[in-house]
Coordinates of C-alpha atoms in Angstrom, one line a residue:
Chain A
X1 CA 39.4 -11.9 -2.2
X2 CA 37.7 -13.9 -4.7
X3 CA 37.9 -18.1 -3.5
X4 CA 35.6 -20.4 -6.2
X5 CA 36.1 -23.8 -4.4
X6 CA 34.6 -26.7 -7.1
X7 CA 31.3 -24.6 -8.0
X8 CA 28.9 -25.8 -11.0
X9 CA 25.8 -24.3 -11.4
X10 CA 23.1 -25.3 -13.9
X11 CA 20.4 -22.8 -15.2
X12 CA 16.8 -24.3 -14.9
X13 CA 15.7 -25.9 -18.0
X14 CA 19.6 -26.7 -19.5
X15 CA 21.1 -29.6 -19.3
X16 CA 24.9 -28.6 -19.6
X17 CA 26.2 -26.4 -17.0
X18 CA 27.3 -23.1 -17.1
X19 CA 30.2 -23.2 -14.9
X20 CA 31.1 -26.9 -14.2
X21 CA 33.7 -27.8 -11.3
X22 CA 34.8 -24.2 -11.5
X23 CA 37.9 -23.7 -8.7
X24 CA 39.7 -20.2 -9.2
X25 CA 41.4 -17.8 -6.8
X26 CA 42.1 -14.4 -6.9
X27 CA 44.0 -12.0 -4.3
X28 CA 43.3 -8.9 -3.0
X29 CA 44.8 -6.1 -5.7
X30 CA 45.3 -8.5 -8.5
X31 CA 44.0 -7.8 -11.9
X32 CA 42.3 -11.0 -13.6
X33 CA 40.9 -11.2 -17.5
X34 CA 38.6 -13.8 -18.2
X35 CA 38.0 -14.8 -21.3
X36 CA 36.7 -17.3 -23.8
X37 CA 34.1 -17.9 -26.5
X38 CA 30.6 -16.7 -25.5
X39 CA 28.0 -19.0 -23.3
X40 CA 31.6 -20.4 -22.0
X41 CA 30.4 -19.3 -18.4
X42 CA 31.8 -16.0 -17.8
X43 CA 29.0 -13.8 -17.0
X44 CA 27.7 -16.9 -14.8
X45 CA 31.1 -16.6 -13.1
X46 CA 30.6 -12.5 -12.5
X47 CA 26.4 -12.7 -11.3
X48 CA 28.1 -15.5 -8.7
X49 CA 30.2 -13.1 -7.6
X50 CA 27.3 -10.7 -6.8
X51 CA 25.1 -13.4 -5.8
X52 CA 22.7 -12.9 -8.5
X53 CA 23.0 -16.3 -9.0
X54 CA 23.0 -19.3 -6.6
X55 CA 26.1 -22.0 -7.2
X56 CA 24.4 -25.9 -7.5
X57 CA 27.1 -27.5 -5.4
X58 CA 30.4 -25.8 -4.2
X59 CA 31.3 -22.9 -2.3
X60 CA 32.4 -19.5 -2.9
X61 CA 34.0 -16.3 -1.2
X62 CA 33.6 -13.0 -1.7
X63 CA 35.6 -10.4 1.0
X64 CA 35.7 -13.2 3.3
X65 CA 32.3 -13.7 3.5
X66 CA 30.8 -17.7 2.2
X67 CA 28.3 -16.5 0.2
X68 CA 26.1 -19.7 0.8
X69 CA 25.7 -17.8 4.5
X70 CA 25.3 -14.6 3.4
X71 CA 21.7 -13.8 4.2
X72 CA 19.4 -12.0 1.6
X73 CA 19.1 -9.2 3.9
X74 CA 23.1 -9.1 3.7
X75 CA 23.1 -9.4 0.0
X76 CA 23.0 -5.2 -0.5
X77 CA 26.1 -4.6 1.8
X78 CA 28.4 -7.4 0.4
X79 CA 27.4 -5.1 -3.5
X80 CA 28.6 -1.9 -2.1
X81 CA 32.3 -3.7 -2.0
X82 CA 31.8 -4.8 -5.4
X83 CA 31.3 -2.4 -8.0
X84 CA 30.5 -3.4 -11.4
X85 CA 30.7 -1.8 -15.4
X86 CA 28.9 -3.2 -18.2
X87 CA 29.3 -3.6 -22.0
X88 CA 26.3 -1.1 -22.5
X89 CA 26.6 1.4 -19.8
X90 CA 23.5 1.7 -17.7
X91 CA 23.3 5.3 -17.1
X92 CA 20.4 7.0 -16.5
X93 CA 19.6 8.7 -19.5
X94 CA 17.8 12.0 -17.3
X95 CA 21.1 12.8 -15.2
X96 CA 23.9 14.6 -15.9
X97 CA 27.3 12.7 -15.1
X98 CA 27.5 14.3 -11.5
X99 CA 23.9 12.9 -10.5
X100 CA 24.8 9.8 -12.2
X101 CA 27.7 9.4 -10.1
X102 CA 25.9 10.9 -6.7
X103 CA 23.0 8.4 -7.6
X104 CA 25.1 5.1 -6.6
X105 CA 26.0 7.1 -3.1
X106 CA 22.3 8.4 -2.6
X107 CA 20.5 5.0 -2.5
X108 CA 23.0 3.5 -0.3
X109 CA 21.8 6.9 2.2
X110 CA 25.4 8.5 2.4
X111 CA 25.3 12.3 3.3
X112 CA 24.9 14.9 0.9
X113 CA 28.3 16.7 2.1
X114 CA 30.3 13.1 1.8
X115 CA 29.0 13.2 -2.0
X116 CA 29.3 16.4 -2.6
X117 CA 33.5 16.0 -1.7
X118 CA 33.7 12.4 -3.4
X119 CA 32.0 12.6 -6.4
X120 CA 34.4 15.5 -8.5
X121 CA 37.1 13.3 -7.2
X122 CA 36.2 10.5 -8.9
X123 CA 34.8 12.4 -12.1
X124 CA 38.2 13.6 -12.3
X125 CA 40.3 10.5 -11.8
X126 CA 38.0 8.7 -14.6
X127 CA 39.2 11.7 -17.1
X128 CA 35.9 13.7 -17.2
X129 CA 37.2 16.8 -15.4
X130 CA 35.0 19.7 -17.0
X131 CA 31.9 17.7 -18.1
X132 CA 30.1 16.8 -14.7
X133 CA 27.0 18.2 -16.2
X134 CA 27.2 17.1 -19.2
X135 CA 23.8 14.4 -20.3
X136 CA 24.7 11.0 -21.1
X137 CA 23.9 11.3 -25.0
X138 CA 26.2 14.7 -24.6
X139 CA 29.0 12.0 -24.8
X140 CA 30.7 9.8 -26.6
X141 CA 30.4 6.1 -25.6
X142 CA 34.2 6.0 -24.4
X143 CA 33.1 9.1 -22.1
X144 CA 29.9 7.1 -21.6
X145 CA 31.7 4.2 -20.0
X146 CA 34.1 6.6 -17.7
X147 CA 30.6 7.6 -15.9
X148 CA 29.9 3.9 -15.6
X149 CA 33.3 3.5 -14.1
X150 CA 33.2 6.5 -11.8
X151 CA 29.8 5.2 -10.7
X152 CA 31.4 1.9 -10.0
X153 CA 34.3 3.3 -8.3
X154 CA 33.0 6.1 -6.1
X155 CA 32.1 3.7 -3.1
X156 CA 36.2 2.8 -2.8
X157 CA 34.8 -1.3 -3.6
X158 CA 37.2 -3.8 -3.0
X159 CA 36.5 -5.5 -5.7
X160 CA 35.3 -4.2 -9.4
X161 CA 33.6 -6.6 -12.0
X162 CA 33.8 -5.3 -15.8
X163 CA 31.7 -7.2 -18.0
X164 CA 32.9 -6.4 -21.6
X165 CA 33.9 -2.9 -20.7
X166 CA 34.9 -2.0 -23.9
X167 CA 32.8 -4.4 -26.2
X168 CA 30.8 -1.1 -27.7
X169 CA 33.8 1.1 -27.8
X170 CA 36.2 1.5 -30.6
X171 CA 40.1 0.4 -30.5
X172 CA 41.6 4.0 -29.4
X173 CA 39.2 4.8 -27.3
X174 CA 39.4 1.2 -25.3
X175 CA 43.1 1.8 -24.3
X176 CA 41.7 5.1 -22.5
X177 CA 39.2 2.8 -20.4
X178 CA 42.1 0.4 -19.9
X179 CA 44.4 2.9 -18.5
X180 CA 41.4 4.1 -16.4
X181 CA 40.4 0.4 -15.1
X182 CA 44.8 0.0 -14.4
X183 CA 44.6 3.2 -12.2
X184 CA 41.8 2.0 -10.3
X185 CA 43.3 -1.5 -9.7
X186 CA 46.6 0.9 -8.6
X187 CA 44.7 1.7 -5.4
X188 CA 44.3 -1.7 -4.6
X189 CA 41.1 -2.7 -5.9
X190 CA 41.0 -6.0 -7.2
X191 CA 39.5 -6.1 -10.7
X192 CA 37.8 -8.9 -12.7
X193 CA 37.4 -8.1 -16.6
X194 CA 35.6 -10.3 -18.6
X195 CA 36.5 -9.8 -22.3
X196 CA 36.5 -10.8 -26.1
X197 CA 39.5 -7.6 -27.1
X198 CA 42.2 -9.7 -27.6
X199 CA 44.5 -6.4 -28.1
X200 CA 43.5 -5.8 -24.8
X201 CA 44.7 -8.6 -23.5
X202 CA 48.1 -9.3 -25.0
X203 CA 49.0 -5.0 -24.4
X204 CA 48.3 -5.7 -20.5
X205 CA 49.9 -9.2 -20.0
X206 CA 48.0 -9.6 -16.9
X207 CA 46.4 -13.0 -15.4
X208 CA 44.1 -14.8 -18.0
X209 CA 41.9 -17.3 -17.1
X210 CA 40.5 -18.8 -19.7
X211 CA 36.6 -20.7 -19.4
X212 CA 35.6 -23.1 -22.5
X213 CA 32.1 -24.8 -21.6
X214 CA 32.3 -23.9 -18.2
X215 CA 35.7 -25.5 -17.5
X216 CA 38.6 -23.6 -16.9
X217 CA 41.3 -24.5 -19.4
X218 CA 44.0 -21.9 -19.0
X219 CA 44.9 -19.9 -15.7
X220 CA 47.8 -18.2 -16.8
X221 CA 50.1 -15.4 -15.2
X222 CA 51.1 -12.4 -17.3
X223 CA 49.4 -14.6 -20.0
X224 CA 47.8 -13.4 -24.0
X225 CA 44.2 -13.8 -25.7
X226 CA 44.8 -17.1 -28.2
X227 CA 47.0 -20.0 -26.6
X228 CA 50.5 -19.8 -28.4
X229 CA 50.6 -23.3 -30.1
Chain B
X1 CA 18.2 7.6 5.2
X2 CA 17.9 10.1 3.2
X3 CA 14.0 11.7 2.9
X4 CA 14.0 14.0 0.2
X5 CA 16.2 11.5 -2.0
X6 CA 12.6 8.9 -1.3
X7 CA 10.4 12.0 -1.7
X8 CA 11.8 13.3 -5.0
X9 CA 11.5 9.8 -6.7
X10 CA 8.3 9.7 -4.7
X11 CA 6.9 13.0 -7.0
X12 CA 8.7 11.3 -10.4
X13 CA 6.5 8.2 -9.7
X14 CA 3.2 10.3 -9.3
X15 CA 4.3 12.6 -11.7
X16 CA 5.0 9.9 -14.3
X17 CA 1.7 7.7 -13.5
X18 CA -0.6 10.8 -13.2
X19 CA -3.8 9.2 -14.8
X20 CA -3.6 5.8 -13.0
X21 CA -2.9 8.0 -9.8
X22 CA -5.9 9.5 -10.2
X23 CA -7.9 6.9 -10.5
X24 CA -7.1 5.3 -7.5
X25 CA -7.3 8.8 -5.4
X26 CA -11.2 8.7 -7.0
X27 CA -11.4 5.5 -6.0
X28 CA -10.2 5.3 -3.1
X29 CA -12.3 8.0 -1.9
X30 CA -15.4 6.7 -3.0
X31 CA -14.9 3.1 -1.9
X32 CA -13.8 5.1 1.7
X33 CA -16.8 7.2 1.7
X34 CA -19.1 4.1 1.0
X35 CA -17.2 2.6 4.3
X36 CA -17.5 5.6 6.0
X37 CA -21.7 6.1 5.4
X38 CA -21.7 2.6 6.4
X39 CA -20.2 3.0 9.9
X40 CA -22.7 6.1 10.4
X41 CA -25.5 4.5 10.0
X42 CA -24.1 2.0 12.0
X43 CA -23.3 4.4 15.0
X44 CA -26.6 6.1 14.2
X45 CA -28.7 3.2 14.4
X46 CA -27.5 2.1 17.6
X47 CA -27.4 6.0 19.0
X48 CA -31.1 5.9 18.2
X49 CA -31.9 2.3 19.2
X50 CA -30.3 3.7 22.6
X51 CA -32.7 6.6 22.3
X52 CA -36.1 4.9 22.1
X53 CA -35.4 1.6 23.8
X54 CA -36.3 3.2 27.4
X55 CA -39.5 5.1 25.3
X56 CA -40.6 2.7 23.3
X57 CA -44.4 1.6 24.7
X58 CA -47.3 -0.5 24.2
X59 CA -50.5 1.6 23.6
X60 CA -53.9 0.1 24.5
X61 CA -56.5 2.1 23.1
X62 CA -59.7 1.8 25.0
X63 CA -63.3 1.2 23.1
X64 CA -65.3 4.5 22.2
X65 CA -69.4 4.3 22.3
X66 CA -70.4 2.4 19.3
X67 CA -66.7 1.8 18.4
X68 CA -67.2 -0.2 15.0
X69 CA -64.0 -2.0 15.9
X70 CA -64.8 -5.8 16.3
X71 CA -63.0 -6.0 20.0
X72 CA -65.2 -3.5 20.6
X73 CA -68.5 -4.8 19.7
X74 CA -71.8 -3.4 21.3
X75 CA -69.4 -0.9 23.8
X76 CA -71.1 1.8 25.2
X77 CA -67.4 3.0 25.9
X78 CA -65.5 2.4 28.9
X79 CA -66.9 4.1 32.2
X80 CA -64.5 6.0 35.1
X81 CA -65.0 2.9 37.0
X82 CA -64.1 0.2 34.6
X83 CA -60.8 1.9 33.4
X84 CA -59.9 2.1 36.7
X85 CA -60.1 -1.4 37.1
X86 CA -58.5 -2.1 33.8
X87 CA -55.5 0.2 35.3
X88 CA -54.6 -2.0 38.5
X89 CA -55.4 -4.8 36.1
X90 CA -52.8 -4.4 34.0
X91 CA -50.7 -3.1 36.8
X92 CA -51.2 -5.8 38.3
X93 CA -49.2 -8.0 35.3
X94 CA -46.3 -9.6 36.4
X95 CA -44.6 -8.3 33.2
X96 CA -45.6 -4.5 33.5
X97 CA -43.4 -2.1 34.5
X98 CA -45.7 1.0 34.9
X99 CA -48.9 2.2 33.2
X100 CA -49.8 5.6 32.1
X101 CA -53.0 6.5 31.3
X102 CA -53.5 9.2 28.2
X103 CA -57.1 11.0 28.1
X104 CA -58.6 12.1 24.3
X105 CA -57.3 15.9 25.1
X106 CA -53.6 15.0 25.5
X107 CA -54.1 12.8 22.9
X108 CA -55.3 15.5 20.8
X109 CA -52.3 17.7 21.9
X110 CA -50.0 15.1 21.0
X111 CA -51.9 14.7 17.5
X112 CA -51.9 18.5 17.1
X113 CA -48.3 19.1 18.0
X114 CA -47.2 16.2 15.4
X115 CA -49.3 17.0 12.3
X116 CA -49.7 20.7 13.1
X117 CA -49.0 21.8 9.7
X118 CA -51.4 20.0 8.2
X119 CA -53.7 22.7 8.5
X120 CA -56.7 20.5 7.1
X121 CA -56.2 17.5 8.5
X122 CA -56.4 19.2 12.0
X123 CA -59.8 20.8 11.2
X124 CA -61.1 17.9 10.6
X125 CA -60.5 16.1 14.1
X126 CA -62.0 16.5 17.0
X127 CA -61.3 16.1 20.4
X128 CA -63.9 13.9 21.2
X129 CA -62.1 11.7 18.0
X130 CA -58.9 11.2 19.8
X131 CA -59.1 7.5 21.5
X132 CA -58.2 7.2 25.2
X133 CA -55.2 5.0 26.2
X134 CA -53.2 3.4 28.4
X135 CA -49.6 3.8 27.8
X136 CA -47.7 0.3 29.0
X137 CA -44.5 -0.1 30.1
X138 CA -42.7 -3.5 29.9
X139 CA -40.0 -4.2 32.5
X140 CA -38.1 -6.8 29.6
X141 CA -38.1 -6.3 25.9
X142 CA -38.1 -9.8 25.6
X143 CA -41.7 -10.2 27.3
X144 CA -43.5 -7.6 25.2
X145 CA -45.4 -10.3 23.0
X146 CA -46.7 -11.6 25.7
X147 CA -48.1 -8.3 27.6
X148 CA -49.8 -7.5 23.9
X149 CA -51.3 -11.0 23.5
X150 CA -52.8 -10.6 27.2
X151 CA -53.9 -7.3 26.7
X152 CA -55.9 -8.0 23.1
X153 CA -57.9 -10.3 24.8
X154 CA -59.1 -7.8 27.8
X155 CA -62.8 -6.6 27.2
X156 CA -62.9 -2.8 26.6
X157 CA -59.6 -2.4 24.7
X158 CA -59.8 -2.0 21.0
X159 CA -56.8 -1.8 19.6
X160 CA -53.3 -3.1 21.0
X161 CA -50.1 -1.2 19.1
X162 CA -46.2 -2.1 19.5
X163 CA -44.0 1.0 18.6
X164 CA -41.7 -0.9 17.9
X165 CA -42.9 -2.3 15.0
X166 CA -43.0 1.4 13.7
X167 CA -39.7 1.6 14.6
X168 CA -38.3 -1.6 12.9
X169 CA -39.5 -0.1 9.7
X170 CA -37.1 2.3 9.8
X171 CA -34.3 0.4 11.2
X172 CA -34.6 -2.3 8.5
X173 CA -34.8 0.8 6.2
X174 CA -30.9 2.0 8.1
X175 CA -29.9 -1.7 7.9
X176 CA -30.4 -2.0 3.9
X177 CA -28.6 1.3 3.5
X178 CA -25.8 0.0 5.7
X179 CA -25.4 -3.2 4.1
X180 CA -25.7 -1.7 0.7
X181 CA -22.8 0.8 1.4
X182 CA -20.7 -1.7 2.7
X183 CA -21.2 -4.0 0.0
X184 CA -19.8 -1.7 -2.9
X185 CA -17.4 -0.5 -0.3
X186 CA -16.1 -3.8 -0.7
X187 CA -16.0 -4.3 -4.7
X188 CA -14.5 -0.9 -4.4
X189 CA -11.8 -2.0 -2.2
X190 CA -10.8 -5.1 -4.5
X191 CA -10.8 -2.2 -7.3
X192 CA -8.4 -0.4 -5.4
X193 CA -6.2 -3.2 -5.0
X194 CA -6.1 -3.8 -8.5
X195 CA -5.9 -0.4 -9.3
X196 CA -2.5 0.1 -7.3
X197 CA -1.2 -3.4 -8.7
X198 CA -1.5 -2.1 -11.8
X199 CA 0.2 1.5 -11.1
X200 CA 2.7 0.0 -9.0
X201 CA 3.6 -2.5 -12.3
X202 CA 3.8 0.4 -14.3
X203 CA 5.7 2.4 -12.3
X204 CA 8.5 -0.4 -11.6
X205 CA 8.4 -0.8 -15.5
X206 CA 9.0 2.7 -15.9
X207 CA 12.1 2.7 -13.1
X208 CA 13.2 -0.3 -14.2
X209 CA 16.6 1.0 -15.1
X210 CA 17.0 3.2 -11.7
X211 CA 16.3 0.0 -9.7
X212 CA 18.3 -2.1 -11.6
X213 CA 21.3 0.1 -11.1
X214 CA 20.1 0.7 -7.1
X215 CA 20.2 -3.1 -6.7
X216 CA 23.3 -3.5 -8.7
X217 CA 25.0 -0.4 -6.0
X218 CA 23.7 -2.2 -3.0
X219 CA 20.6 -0.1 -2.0
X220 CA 18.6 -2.1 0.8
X221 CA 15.8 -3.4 -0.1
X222 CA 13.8 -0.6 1.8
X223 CA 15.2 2.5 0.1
X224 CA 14.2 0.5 -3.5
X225 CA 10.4 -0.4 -2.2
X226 CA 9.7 2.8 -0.2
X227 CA 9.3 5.2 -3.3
X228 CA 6.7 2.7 -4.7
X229 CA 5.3 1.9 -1.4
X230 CA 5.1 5.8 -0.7
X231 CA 3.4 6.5 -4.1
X232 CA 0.6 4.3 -3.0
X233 CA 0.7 5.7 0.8
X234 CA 0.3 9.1 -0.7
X235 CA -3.0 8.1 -3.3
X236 CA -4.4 6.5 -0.4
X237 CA -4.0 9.5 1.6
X238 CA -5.3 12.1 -1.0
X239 CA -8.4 9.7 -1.2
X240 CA -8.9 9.9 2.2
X241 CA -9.2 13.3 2.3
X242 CA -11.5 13.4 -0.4
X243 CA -13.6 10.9 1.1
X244 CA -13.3 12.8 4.5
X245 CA -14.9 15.8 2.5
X246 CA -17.5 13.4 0.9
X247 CA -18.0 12.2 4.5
X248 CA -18.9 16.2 6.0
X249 CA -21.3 17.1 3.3
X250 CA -23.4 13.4 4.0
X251 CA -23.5 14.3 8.0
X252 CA -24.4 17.7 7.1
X253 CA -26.8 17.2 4.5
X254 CA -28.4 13.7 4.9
X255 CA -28.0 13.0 8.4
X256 CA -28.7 15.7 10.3
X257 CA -31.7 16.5 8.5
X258 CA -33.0 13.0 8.9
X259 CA -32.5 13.9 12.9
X260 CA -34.6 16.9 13.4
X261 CA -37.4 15.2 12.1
X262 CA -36.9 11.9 14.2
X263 CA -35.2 12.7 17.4
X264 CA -33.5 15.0 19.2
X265 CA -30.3 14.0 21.0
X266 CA -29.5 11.6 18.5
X267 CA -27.9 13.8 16.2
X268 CA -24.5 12.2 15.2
X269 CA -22.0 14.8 16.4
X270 CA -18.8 16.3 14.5
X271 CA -16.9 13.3 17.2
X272 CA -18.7 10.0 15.8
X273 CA -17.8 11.7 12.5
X274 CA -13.8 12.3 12.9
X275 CA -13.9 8.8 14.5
X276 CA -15.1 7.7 10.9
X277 CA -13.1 9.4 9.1
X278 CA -10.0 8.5 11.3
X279 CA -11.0 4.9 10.7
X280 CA -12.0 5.2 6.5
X281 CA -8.3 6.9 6.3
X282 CA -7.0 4.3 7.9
X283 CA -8.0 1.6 6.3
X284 CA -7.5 3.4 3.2
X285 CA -3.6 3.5 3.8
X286 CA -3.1 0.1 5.3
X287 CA -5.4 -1.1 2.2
X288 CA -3.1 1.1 -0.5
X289 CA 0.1 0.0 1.7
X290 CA -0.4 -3.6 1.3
X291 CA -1.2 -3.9 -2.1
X292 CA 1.6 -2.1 -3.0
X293 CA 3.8 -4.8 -1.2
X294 CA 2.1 -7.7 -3.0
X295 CA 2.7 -6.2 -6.1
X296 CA 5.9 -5.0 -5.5
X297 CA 6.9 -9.2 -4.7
X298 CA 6.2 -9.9 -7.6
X299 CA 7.7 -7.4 -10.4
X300 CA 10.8 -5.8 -8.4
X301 CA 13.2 -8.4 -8.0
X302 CA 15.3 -7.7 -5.3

């Protein structure tokens, strides 16, 4: 699903890379943390993935599809397979959690009757049953984040990329976003979650890989946070 | 592709940027208008140029007794005879397409019909005041210099006069106008294009959060441009009709006036108009269009 074969890439203007001689893999339905200290590549390794950014040297895979190939004018289709949730949200702050939702299905021109039948579907399977027109500051930040995922989630992507999900969210509330980020990878989306919550990790014992200055230095099955010495 | 998803964030934009849209509906429409007076007096001129080329004539006036013109000098005036002869003389130039020959009672009819209500000045003439003329066709624009060289130096003629020179007066007068309209039509234009820059900056600023997240979802890159692209579409075309309105009262009030005192027939109609305006709005949109694209390169990454 995901293929990194050997990829660096080196911001303009630094002289260490960000992701140096990177080669990873990841299958279709598997669920992958990433972790390590910050600056140790792994939002590099995510905006890659989206082709936000452009690898130095190396190749990489998304769906099938080399990304090096992948014209600009292709860029948009190959992010409707990827859906992505971020440490701070990004709702819109004037739409309720419905048009939130219907917003990510709107600009890619789906039909207002497919949205209208999707959208409580997904509101639902993130946990938000009964507040679909609730405002964004009508909720708590856990809540918050179930929009983002619902809003990630309601194009079926293959693939979905959380970037600190639950680095603004407290402990109790995080296991309720985990649980929600487990049922989506249930129906076989593959998911990438890049994290600090060593709780997190240890409670799920799913792959780690672990990036320190751009390297990997632990790819681990059914692996924890901190290296057991 | 969904319209009234574009048209909604379409009225948000406007909506949200209502000063700066103004100001570029304003100027648009005055920078149109300018355009717009310039291509009428540009169809004007010509309509008239059309109009007077096949009228325009040399007169030769002939001497009057004791004419105190110096061509004229010790005349007794011209005799039936000798304007006769001057007639198949000047006929008789290769150049000369026809001659006409106007006695002081026409020419006094002419006089009377053009400065009738000048009650005064009408009193005051006489017949017998009127000059007589010869009215000379040239077959070739071109050669009209020489048929009024040839003719100032026949004995008997006073006074040699090219209507066109009163003509070009007026034309150099349209011309000035033209050029002047044109030329803040153009300052107005680069306004405009800075003006929309600036709106369309803002308004990416301002939606800087919905097109991030379109981007991020995997809109194309048409469905993110269009509503910015649309806002500017839309000024354009408000100018335009603003500038079409401008565009009426001018023909109504400026040039059609101007005509009944010049000539008839020339009279711009309401077709050479909604030609203009067609064109102005136009221009207008391609010009709002493609500074929105510029802009839109360089502060919506997409």
């Amino acid at each position: 699903m995901i293929h990194f074969d050997n990829v660096t890439k080196v911001y303009a203007n630094q002289n260490r890379p960000a992701l140096d001689h990177v080669s990873v893999e990841v299958d279709k339905g598997e669920f992958v943390f990433l972790v390590g200290p910050s600056g140790s590549g792994k939002s590099t390794f995510l905006r890659l993935i989206l082709k936000e950014e452009r690898p130095n040297s190396g190749a990489i895979h998304v769906a099938g599809k080399d990304l090096a190939r992948l014209s600009n004018f292709k860029v948009p289709h190959l992010r409707r397979r990827i859906g992505c949730v971020f440490q701070d949200f990004r709702l819109l702050p004037n739409k309720n959690v419905y048009e939130n939702v219907a917003f990510a299905l709107e600009v890619i021109g789906k039909p207002r009757r497919f949205i209208r039948k999707v959208v409580p579907e997904v509101v639902e399977l993130v946990g938000l049953e009964g507040k679909a027109h609730r405002m964004p500051d009508e909720l708590s930040g856990g809540e918050q984040q179930r929009v983002a995922m619902a809003r990630a989630f309601v194009n079926r992507p293959m693939i979905l990329l959380a970037d600190e999900p639950t680095g603004n969210i407290d402990p109790a509330t995080s296991i309720g976003i985990m649980k929600v980020l487990d049922r989506i990878n249930r129906t076989g989306t593959t998911v990438v979650m890049a994290t600090h919550d060593a709780a997190i990790v240890d409670s799920m014992r799913k792959r780690v890989v672990e990036l320190e200055d751009g390297k990997i230095v632990r790819d681990q099955s059914r692996g924890v946070y901190g290296q057991a010495y | 592709m969904r319209a009234n998803f574009i048209f909604s964030e379409v009225w948000i934009g406007l909506r949200r940027n209502l000063t700066m849209t103004i100001a570029v509906i304003v100027t648009v429409a005055i920078g149109m208008a300018l355009l717009g007076i310039g291509l009428m007096v540009n169809s004007q001129v010509s309509k008239m140029r059309g109009f007077w080329s096949d009228k325009v004539e040399v007169s030769a006036f002939l001497c009057k007794k004791n004419d105190p013109l110096p061509s004229c000098k010790g005349s007794k005036g011209v005799t039936e005879q000798a304007r006769a002869d001057l007639q198949t003389r000047i006929q008789g130039m290769a150049q000369v397409e026809s001659v006409e020959f106007e006695n002081s009672a026409t020419a006094y009819e002419n006089f009377r019909k053009t400065y009738g209500e000048n009650d005064v000045l009408v009193k005051a003439i006489q017949v017998e005041d009127m000059p007589e003329s010869f009215r000379v066709k040239v077959k070739n624009p071109e050669e009209y210099g020489t048929v009024i060289d040839e003719l100032q130096s026949v004995p008997g003629i006073s006074m040699v006069v090219d209507e066109r020179e009163l003509l070009d007066g007026f034309f150099d007068l349209m011309e000035k106008i033209r050029g002047f309209a044109l030329m803040i039509a153009g300052f107005l234009v680069l306004a405009v294009i800075l003006l929309i820059g600036n709106t369309v900056r803002l308004s990416a600023y301002n939606r800087r959060r919905e097109t991030g997240i379109m981007r991020l979802v995997g809109a194309s890159n048409l469905y993110i441009q269009l509503p910015f692209v649309m806002e500017g579409v839309i000024a354009g075309l408000l100018g335009g009709v603003v500038s079409a309105v401008l565009l009426i009262v001018t023909k109504v009030f400026l040039f059609d006036s101007m005509n009944i005192n010049l000539a008839a027939g020339t009279q711009l109609t309401w077709n050479d108009l909604a030609q203009v305006i067609l064109g102005t709005m136009v221009i207008g949109v391609i010009i709002c269009i493609l500074a929105s694209f510029v802009t839109l390169r360089r502060y919506l990454r997409v």
